[in-house]
Coordinates of C-alpha atoms in Angstrom, one line a residue:
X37 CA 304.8 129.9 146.2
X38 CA 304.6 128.0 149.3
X39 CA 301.3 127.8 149.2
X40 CA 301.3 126.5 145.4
X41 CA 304.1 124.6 146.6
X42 CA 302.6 123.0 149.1
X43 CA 299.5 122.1 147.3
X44 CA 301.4 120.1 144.4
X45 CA 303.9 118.8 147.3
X46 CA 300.3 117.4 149.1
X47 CA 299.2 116.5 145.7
X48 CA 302.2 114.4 145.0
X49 CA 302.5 112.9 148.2
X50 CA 298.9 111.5 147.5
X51 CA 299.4 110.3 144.4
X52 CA 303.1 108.4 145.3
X53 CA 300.7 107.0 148.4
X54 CA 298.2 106.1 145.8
X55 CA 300.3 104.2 143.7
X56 CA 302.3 102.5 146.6
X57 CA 298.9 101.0 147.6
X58 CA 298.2 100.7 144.2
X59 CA 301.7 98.8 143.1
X60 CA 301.6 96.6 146.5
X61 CA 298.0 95.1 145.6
X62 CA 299.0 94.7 142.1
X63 CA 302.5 92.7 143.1
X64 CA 300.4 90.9 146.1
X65 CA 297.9 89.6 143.3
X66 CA 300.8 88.9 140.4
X67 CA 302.7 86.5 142.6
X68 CA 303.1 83.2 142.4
X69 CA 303.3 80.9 144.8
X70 CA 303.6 77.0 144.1
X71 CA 305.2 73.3 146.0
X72 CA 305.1 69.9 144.8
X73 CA 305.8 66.6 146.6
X74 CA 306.8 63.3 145.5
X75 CA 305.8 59.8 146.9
X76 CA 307.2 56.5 145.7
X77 CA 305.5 53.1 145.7
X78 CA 306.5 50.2 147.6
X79 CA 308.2 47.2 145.7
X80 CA 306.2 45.5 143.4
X81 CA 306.5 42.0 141.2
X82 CA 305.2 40.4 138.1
X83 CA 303.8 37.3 138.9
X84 CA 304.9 34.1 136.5
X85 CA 303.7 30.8 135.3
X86 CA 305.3 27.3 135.3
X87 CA 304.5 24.1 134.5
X88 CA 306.0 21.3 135.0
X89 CA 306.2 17.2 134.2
X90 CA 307.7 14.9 137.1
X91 CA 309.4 17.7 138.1
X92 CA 311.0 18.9 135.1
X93 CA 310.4 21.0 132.0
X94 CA 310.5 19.5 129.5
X95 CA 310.2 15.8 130.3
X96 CA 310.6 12.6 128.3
X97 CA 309.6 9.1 129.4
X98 CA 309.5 5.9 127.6
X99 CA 306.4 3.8 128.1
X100 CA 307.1 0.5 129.6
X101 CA 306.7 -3.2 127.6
X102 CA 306.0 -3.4 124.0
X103 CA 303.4 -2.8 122.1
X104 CA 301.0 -5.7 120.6
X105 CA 297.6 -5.5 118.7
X106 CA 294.9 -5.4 121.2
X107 CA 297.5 -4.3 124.5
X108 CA 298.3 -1.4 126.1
X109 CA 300.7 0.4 128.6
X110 CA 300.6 3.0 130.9
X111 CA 302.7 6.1 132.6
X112 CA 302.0 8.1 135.2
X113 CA 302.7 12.2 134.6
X114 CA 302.7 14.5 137.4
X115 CA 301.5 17.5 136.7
X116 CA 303.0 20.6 139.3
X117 CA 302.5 24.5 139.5
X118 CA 306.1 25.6 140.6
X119 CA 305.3 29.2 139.5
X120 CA 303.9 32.1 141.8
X121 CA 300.7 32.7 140.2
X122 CA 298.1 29.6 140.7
X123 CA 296.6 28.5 137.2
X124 CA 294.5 26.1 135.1
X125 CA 295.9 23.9 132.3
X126 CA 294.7 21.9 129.0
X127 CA 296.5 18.5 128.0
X128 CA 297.0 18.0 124.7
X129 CA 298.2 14.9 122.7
X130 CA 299.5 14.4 119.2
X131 CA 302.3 12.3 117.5
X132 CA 304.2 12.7 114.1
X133 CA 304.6 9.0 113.7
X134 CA 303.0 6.2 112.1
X135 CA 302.8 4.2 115.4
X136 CA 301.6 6.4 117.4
X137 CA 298.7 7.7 114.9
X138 CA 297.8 3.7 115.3
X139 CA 297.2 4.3 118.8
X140 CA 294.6 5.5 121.1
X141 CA 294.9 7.8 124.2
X142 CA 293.4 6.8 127.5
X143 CA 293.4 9.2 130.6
X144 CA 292.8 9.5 134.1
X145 CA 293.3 12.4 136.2
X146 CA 293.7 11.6 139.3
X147 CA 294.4 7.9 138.4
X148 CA 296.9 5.3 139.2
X149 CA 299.1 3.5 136.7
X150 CA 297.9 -1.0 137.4
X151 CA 300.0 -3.0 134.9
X152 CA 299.8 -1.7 131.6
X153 CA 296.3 0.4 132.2
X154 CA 294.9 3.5 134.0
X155 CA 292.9 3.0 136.6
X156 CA 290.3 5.4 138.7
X157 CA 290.0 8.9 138.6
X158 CA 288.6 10.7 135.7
X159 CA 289.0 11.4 132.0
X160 CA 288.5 10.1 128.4
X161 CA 288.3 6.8 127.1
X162 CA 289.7 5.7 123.5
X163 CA 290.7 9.0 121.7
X164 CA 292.1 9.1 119.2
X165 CA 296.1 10.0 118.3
X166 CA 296.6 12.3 115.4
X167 CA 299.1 14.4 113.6
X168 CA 297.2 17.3 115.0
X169 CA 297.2 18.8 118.7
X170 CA 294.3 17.8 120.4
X171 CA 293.2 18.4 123.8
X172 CA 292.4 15.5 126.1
X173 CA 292.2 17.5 129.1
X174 CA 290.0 20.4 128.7
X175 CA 289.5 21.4 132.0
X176 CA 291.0 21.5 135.6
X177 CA 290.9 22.8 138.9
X178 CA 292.6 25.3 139.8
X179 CA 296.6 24.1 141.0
X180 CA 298.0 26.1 143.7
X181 CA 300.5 28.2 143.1
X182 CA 304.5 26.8 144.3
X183 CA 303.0 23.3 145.8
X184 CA 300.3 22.4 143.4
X185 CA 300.6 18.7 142.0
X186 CA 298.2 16.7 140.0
X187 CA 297.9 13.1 138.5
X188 CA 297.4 12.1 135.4
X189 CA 297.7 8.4 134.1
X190 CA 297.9 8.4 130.3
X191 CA 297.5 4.9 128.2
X192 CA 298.1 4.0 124.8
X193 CA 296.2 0.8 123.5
X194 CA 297.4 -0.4 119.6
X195 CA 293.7 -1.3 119.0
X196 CA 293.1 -5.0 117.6
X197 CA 293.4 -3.8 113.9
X198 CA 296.8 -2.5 113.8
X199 CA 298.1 -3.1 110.2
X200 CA 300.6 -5.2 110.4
X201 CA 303.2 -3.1 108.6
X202 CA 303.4 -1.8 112.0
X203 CA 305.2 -4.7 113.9
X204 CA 308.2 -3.9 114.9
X205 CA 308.2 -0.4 114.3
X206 CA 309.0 2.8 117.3
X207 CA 307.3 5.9 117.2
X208 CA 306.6 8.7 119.5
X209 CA 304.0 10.7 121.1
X210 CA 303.7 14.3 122.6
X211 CA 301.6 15.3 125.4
X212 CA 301.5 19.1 125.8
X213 CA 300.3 20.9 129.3
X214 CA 299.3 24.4 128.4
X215 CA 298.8 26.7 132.1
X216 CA 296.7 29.6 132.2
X217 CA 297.0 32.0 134.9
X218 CA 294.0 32.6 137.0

């Protein structure tokens, strides 16, 4: 019996060393072993547009003198970037009322207001006013973002043919400054 014994004690040691080896490789395999790190970005900003008249948003003005068939006046509008971002703009003109519809649009960017007219600088020359938005200042440079300023002398002439149901009437006109981001 011991020697029966001893066989099946040398059998079973084996096979308990066999499946120690056995059950350590299968747990070294079956575990898992896993980390993670975070990071988190710096402070960041949105940048933002605005545009500005003579320092203000909105702005009105009243153009100087009166009006006569055949004479004009003239304003100067300063045109400023006091966003972060710099950015190009479009100057539109329209006007809802009869007077102003009677009336044509000179401007000059870049210009200087002399007595009732625009003088120097650049633009357009006799366009029309309408009920209808329409640009009269389709391009620009580029306006610096915060200190970005710009010029631009805008004229209204009555033209020579002004009906005459028009004397002593008021009216109105809007100039819009759309900015774009660039």
């Amino acid at each position: 019996m011991t020697s029966d014994a001893s066989s099946v004690s040398r059998r079973v040691r084996a096979l308990l060393a066999c499946g120690l080896l056995l059950g350590s490789g299968a747990m070294g395999t079956a575990a898992l072993w896993s980390t993670s790190a975070q990071t988190v970005s710096g402070t960041f900003t949105t940048a933002y547009l605005k545009i500005q008249t003579n320092g203000s948003t909105p702005y009105s003005f009243t153009f100087p003198g009166s009006l006569l068939p055949g004479s004009s006046t003239a304003f100067l509008i300063q045109v400023q970037n006091g966003g972060s971002t710099p950015f190009t703009y479009v100057g539109s003109v329209q006007s809802a009322s009869a007077l102003g519809q009677a009336t044509t649009l000179t401007s000059r960017v870049g210009g200087t207001v002399s007595g009732p007219t625009c003088t120097g600088g650049s633009g357009v020359t006799g366009q029309a006013v309408t009920g209808t938005k329409a640009a009269f200042r389709s391009t620009s440079g580029v306006l610096p973002a915060t200190t970005g300023t710009e010029n631009v002398c805008v004229q209204l002439t009555l033209p020579l043919g002004a009906v005459g149901t028009l004397a002593g009437s008021t009216g109105t006109v809007l100039f819009t400054f759309d900015a774009t981001g660039v």
